[in-house]
Coordinates of C-alpha atoms and ligand atoms in Angstrom, one line a residue:
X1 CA -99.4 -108.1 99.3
X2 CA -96.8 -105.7 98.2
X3 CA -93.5 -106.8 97.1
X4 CA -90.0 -105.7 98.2
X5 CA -90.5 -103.1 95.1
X6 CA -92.8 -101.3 96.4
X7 CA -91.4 -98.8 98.0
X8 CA -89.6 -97.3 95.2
X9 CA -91.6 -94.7 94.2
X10 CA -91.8 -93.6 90.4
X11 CA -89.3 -96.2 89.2
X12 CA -91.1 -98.3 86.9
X13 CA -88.3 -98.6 84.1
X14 CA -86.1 -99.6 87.1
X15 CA -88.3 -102.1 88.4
X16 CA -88.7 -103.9 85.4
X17 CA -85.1 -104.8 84.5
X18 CA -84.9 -105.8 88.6
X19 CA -87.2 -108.1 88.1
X20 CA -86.3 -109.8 85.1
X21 CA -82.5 -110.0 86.3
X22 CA -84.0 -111.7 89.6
X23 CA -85.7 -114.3 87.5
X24 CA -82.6 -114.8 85.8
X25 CA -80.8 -115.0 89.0
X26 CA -83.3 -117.8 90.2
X27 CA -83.0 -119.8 86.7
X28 CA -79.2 -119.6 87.3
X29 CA -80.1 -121.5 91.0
X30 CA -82.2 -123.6 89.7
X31 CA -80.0 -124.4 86.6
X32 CA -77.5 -125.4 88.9
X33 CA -79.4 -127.4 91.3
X34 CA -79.9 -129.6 88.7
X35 CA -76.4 -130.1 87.2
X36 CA -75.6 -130.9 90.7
X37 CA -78.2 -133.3 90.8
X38 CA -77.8 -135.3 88.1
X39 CA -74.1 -135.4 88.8
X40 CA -73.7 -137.1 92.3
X41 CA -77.3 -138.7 92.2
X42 CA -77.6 -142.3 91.1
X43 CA -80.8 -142.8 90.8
X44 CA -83.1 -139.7 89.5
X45 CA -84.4 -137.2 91.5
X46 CA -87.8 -136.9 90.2
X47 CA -88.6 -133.4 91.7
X48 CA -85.0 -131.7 90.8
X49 CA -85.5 -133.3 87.4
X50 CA -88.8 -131.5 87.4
X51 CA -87.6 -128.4 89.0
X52 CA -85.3 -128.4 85.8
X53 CA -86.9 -129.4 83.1
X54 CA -89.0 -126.5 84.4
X55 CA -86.3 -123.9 84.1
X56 CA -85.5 -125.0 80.6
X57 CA -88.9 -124.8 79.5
X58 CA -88.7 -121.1 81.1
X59 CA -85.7 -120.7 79.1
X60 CA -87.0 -122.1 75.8
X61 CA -90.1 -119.6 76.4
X62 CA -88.0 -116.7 77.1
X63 CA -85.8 -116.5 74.2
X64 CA -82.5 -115.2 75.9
X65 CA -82.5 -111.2 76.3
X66 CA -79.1 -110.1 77.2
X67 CA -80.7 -107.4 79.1
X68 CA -82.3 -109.7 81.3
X69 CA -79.1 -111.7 82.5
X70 CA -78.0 -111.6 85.6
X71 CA -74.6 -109.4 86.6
X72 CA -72.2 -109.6 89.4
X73 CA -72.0 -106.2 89.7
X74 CA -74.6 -103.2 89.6
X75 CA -74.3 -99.4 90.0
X76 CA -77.5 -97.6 91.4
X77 CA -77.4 -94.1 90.3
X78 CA -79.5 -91.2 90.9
X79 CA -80.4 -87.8 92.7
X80 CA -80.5 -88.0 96.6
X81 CA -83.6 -89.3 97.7
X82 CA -84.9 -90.9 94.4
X83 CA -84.2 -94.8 96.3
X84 CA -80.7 -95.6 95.3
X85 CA -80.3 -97.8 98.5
X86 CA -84.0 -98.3 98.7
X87 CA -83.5 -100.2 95.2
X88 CA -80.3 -101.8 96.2
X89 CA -82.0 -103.5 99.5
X90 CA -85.1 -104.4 97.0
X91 CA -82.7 -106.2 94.6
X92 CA -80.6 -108.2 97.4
X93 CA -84.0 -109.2 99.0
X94 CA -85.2 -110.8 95.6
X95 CA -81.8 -112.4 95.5
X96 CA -82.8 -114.1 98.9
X97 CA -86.0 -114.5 98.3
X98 CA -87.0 -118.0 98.3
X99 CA -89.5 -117.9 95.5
X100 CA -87.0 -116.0 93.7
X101 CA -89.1 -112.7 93.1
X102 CA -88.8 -110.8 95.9
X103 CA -92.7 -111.6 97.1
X104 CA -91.7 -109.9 100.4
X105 CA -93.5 -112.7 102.6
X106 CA -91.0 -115.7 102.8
X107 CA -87.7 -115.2 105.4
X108 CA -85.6 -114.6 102.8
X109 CA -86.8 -111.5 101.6
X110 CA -87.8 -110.5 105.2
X111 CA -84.2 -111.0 106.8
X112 CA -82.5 -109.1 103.9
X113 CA -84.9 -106.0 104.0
X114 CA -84.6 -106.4 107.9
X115 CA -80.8 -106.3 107.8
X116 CA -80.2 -109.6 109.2
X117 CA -79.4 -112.0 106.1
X118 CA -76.2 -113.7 106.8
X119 CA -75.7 -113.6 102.9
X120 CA -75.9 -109.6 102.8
X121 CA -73.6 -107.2 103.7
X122 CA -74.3 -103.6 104.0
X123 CA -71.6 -100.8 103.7
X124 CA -72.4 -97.5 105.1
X125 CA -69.9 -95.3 105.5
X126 CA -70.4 -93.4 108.3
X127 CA -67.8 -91.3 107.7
X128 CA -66.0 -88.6 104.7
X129 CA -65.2 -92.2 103.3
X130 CA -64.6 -95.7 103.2
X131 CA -61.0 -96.5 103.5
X132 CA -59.2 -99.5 102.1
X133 CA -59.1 -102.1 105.5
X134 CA -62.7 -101.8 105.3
X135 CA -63.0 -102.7 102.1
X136 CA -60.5 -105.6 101.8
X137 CA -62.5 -107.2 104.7
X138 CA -65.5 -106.7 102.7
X139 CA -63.9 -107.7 99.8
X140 CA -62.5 -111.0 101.5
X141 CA -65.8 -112.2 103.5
X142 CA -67.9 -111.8 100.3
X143 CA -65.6 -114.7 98.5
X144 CA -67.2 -116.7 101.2
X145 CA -69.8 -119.5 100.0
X146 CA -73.4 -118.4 100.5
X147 CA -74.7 -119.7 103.6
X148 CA -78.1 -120.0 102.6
X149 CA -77.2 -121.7 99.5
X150 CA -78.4 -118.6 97.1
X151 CA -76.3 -115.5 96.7
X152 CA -73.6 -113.5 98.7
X153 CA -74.3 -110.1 98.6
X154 CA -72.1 -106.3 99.2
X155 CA -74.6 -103.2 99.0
X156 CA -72.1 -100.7 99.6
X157 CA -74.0 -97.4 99.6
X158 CA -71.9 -94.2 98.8
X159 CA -69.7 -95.6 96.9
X160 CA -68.4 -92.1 95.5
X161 CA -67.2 -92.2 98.8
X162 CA -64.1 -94.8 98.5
X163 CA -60.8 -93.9 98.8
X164 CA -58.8 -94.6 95.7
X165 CA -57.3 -97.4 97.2
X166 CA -60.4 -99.0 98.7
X167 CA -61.5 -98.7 95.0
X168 CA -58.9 -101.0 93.6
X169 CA -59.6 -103.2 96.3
X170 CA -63.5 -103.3 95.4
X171 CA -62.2 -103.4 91.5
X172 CA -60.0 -107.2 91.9
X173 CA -63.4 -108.5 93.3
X174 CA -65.2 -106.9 90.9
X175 CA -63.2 -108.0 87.8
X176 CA -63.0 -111.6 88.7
X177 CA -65.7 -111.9 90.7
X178 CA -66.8 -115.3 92.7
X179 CA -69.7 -117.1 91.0
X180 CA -72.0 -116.3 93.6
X181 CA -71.1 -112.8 94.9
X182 CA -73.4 -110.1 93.3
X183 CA -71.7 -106.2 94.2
X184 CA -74.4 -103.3 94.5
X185 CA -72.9 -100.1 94.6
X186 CA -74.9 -96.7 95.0
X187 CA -73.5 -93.8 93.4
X188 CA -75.1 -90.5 92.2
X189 CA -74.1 -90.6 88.8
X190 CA -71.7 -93.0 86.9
X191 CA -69.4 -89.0 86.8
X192 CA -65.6 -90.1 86.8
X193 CA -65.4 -88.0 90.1
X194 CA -68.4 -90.6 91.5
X195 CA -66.9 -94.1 90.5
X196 CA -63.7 -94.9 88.6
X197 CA -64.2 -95.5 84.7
X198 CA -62.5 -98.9 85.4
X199 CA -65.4 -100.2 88.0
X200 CA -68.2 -98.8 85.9
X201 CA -66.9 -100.6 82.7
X202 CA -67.7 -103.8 84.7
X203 CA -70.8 -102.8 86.4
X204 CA -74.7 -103.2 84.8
X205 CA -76.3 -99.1 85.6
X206 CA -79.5 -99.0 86.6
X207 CA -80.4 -95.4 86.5
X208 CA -82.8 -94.0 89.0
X209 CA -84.8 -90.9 88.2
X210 CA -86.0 -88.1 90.5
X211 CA -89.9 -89.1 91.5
X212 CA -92.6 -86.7 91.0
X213 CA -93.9 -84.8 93.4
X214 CA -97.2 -86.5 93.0
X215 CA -95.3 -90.5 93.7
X216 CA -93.6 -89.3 96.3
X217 CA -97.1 -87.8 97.8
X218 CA -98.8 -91.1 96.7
X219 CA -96.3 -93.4 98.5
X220 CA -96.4 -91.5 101.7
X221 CA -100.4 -91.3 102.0
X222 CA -100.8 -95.2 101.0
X223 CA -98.0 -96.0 103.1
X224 CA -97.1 -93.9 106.1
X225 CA -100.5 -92.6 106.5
X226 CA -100.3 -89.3 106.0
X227 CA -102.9 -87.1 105.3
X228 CA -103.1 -86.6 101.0
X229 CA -102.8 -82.5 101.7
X230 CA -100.0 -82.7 104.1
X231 CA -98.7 -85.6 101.8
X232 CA -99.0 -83.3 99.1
X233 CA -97.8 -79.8 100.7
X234 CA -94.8 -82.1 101.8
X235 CA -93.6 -84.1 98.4
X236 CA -93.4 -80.4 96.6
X237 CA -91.5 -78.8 99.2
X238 CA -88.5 -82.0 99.5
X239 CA -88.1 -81.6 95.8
X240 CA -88.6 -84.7 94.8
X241 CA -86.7 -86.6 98.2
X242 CA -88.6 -89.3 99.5
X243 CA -86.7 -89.8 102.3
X244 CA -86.8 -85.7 103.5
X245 CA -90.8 -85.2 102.4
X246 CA -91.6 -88.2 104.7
X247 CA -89.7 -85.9 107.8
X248 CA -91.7 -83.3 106.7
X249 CA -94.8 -84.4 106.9
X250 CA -94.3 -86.1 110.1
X251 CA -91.4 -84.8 112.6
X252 CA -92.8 -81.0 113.7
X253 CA -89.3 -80.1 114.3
X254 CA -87.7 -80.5 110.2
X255 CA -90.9 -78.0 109.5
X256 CA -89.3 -75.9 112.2
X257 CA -86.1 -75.7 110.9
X258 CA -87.2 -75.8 107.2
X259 CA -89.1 -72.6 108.4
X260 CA -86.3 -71.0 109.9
X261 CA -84.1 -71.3 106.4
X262 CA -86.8 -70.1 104.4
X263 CA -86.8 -66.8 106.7
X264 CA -83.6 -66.2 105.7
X265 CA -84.4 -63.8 102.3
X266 CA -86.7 -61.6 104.7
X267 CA -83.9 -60.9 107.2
X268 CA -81.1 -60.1 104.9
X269 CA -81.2 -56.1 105.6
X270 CA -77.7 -55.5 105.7
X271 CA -73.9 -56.5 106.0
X272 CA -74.2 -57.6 109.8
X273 CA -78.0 -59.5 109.2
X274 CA -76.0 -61.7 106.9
X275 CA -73.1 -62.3 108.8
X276 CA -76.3 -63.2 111.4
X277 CA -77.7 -65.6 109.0
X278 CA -74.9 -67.5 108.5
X279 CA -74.2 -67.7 111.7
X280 CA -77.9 -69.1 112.3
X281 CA -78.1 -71.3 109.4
X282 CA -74.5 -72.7 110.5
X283 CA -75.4 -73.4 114.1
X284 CA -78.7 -74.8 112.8
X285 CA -77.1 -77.5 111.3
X286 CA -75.0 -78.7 113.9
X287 CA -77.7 -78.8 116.3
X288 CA -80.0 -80.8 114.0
X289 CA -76.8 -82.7 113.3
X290 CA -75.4 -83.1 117.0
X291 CA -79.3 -84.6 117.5
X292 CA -79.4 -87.1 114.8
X293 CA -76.3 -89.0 116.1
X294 CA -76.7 -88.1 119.9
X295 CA -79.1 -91.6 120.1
X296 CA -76.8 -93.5 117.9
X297 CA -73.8 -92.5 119.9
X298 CA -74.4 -93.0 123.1
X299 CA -76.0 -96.6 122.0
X300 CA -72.8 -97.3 120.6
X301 CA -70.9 -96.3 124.0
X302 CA -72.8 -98.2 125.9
X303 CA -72.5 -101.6 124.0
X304 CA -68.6 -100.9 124.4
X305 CA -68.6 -100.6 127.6
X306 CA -70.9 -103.3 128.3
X307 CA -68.4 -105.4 126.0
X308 CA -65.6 -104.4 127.7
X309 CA -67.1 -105.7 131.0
X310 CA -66.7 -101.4 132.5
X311 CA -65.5 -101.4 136.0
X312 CA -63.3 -105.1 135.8
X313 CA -61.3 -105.8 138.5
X314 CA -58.7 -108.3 139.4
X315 CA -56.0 -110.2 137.1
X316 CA -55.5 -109.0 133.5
X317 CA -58.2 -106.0 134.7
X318 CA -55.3 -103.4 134.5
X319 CA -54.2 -105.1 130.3
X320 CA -58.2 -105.0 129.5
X321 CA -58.4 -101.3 130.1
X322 CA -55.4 -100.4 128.5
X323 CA -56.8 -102.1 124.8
X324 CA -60.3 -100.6 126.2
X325 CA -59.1 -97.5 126.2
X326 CA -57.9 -97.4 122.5
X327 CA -61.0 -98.9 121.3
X328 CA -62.6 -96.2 122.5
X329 CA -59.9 -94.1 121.0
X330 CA -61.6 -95.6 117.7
X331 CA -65.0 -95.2 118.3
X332 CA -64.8 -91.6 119.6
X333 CA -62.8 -91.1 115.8
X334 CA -65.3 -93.1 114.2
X335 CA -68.4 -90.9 116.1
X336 CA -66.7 -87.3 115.3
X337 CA -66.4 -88.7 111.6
X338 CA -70.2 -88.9 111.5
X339 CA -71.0 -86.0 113.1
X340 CA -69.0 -84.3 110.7
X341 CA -70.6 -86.0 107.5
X342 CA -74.3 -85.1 109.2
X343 CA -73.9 -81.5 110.1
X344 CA -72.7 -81.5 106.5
X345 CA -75.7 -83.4 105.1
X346 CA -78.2 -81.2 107.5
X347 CA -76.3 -77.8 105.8
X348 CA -77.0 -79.4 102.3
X349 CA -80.6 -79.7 103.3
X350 CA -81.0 -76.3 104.4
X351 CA -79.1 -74.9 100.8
X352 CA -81.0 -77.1 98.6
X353 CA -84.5 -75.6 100.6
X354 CA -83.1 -71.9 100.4
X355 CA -82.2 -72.9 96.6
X356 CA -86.1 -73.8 96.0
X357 CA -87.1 -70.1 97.3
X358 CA -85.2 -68.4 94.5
X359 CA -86.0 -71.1 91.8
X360 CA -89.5 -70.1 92.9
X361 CA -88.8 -66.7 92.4
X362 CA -87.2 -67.2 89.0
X363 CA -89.9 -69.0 87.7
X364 CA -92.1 -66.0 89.1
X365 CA -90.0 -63.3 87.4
X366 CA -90.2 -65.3 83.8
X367 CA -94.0 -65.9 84.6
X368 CA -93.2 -69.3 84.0
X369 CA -96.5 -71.8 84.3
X370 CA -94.9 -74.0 87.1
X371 CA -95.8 -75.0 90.7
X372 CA -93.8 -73.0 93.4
X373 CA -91.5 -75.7 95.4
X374 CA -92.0 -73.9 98.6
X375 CA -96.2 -73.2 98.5
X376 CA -96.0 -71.7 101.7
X377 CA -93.5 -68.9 100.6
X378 CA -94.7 -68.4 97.4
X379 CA -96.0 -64.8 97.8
X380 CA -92.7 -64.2 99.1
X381 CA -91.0 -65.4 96.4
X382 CA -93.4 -63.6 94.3
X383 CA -92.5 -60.0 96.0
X384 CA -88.9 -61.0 95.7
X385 CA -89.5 -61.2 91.7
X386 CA -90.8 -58.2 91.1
X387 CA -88.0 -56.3 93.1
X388 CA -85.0 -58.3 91.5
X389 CA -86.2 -59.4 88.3
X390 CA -85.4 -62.5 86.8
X391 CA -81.5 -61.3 86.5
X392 CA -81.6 -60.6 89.8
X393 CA -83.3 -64.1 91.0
X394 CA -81.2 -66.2 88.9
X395 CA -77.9 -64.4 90.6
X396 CA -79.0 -65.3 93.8
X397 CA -80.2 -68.9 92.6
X398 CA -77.2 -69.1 91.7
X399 CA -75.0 -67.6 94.6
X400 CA -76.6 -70.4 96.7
X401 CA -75.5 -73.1 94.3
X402 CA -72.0 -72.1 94.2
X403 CA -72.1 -72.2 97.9
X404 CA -73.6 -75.9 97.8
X405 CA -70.2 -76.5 95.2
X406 CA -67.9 -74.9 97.5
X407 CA -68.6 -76.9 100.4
X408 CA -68.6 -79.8 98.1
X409 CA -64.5 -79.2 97.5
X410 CA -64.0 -78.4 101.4
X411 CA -64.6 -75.4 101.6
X412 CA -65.0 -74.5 105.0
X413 CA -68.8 -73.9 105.6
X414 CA -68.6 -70.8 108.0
X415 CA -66.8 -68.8 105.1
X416 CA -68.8 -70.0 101.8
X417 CA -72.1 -69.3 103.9
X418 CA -70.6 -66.1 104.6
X419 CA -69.9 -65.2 101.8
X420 CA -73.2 -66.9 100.5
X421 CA -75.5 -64.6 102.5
X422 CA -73.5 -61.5 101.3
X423 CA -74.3 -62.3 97.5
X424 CA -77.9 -62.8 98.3
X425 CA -77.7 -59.4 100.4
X426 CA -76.0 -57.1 97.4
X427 CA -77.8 -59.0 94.8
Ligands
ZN1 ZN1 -89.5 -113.7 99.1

């Protein structure tokens, strides 16, 4: 029976000290279960007393490894897509988890990786970033004693996304933290711009790496089912993201649109072709973006209404509407805050795939003895070598990068693509 670890592919090192801080965590439980015990029972609990002497002996045998201890707070870090949240959910799950490992069987595990553990609270921001109400909220309901007698527990994912403010609000919790309130924050690095010096100077990192193509293929054959070429084909061309190589290898439509951007080098033929491409590989990602949130939205509009009561009448009827309306106010805000983050996340996609091309045609140009990310355009790539030589293929490499980076400080998209498609044009 797999545990809640195993879906984090190629992270053994990770694994290991997320285990052993688990154990911990349980010997802290069962530590105090027996203090508590022996201090309002009269007469001796022979099982407790068991349980305990148990946990010493477990102690005695396991010399104490300060790397083992458990921490209130923990910082995931890694690339997009190595399992940063996929870890995060693992961890709180062994937290729960009645046997104290995470054996992925018992409710405790199954209601945290199922999102419905009263004990675990899950930040997502769904927006540019997560302001400082949120957080105080967050902050205030995780003081809260554990209902099911274990641990209270904030994943907030993103958390290079709090606002400076919501920062200090996380970094009170954080530096005097209640005894059984465990903060996991996902970051992509531990970079000052990511998370303040001041938080990660009380945080334990666990770094995640970037999986090989060949875990990330494994995982998705032994677990989704896919077929071990297709599982393959797709785990070299996400570069390493679980999360994007499952879509390719199972939703038609993301190996449409991956197709699309990786026509891009043939069409650039001119000054007006690139203006074209950027105008295609803008409009691309809106549309995949606008789809990816169309479900989610109108899910969300329809519990509001159906909260509301929609189409009251009668006394107070005329009050209700009036605070209806500026709830919806809120969600409509909250829904064109998402859109916004996902037609940016779908136009990172589509750069990080045109960035593979001419890596691929770098590595050509320097005869360099590694697989092609993008198989299926390697001869392409290949023809692309030869005409701009490595100089030539590294400019453009980078030209797409410094797009990426440009966006990244708010740029607006329309003009770095622009400009983007123009230095891949020249050269
Ligand atoms: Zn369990």
């Amino acid at each position: 029976m797999p545990d809640v670890f195993a879906d984090l592919v190629g992270q053994d090192d990770a694994v290991d000290t997320l285990r052993r801080a688990a154990a911990s965590a349980a010997a802290v439980l069962r530590h105090a279960a027996a203090v508590h015990a022996a201090a309002t029972a009269g007469p001796v609990d022979d099982d407790l007393d068991a349980l305990a002497a148990e946990a010493e002996a477990e102690d005695a045998g396991n010399p104490v490894d300060p790397g083992a201890g458990m921490t209130h707070a923990w910082i995931f870090t890694g690339p997009p897509g190595s399992g940063r949240s996929v870890a995060a959910r693992a961890f709180a799950a062994a937290l729960q988890c009645v046997r104290g490992t995470g054996c992925g069987e018992c409710p405790g595990c199954h209601t945290t990786l199922a999102g419905t553990h009263a004990d675990v609270r899950l930040v997502v921001p769904e927006g540019l970033s997560i302001g400082v109400g949120e957080m105080r909220a967050l902050v205030l309901r995780a003081a809260s004693t554990p209902s099911g007698g274990r641990w209270q527990v904030v994943i907030i994912e993103d958390a290079d996304r709090l606002t400076e403010a919501a920062g200090n609000a996380l970094l009170k919790a954080v530096e005097e933290p209640p005894p059984r309130t465990v903060f996991l924050l996902c970051a992509p690095s531990t970079h000052p711009d990511d998370i303040s010096v001041t938080i990660r100077s009380r945080c334990r990192v666990v770094p995640l790496r970037q999986p090989s193509a060949a875990a990330v293929a494994e995982v998705l054959a032994r677990r989704d089912g896919v077929a071990p070429d297709v599982a393959a084909w797709a785990a070299a061309a996400a570069q390493g993201h679980v999360g994007r190589a499952r879509r390719l290898a199972r939703d038609p439509e993301a190996r449409q649109r991956r197709d699309a951007v990786l026509a891009v080098p043939r069409r650039l033929t001119g000054v007006g072709a690139a203006f074209d491409a950027a105008s295609a590989l803008i409009e691309a990602a809106e549309a995949e973006a606008a789809a990816s949130v169309a479900e989610i939205d109108e899910a969300e509009r329809a519990a509001l209404q159906t909260a509301l009561g929609a189409g009251g009448t009668g006394r107070g009827a005329a009050g209700a509407m009036r605070g209806a309306a500026g709830q919806l106010k809120d969600l409509e805000k909250r829904q064109k805050s998402r859109a916004t983050r996902a037609q940016r996340d779908a136009l990172d996609r589509a750069l990080v795939d045109l960035a593979g091309f001419y890596r691929d045609a770098v590595t050509a140009a320097l005869g360099a003895p590694v697989s092609p990310v993008h198989a299926d355009t390697a001869a392409l790539a290949e023809a692309g070598a030869r005409k701009w030589h490595a100089e030539g293929a590294l400019r453009r490499l980078e030209a797409v990068l410094e797009c990426r980076a440009a966006i990244e400080a708010n740029v607006k998209p329309r003009i770095a693509v622009e400009a983007m498609m123009l230095a891949l044009w020249k050269g």
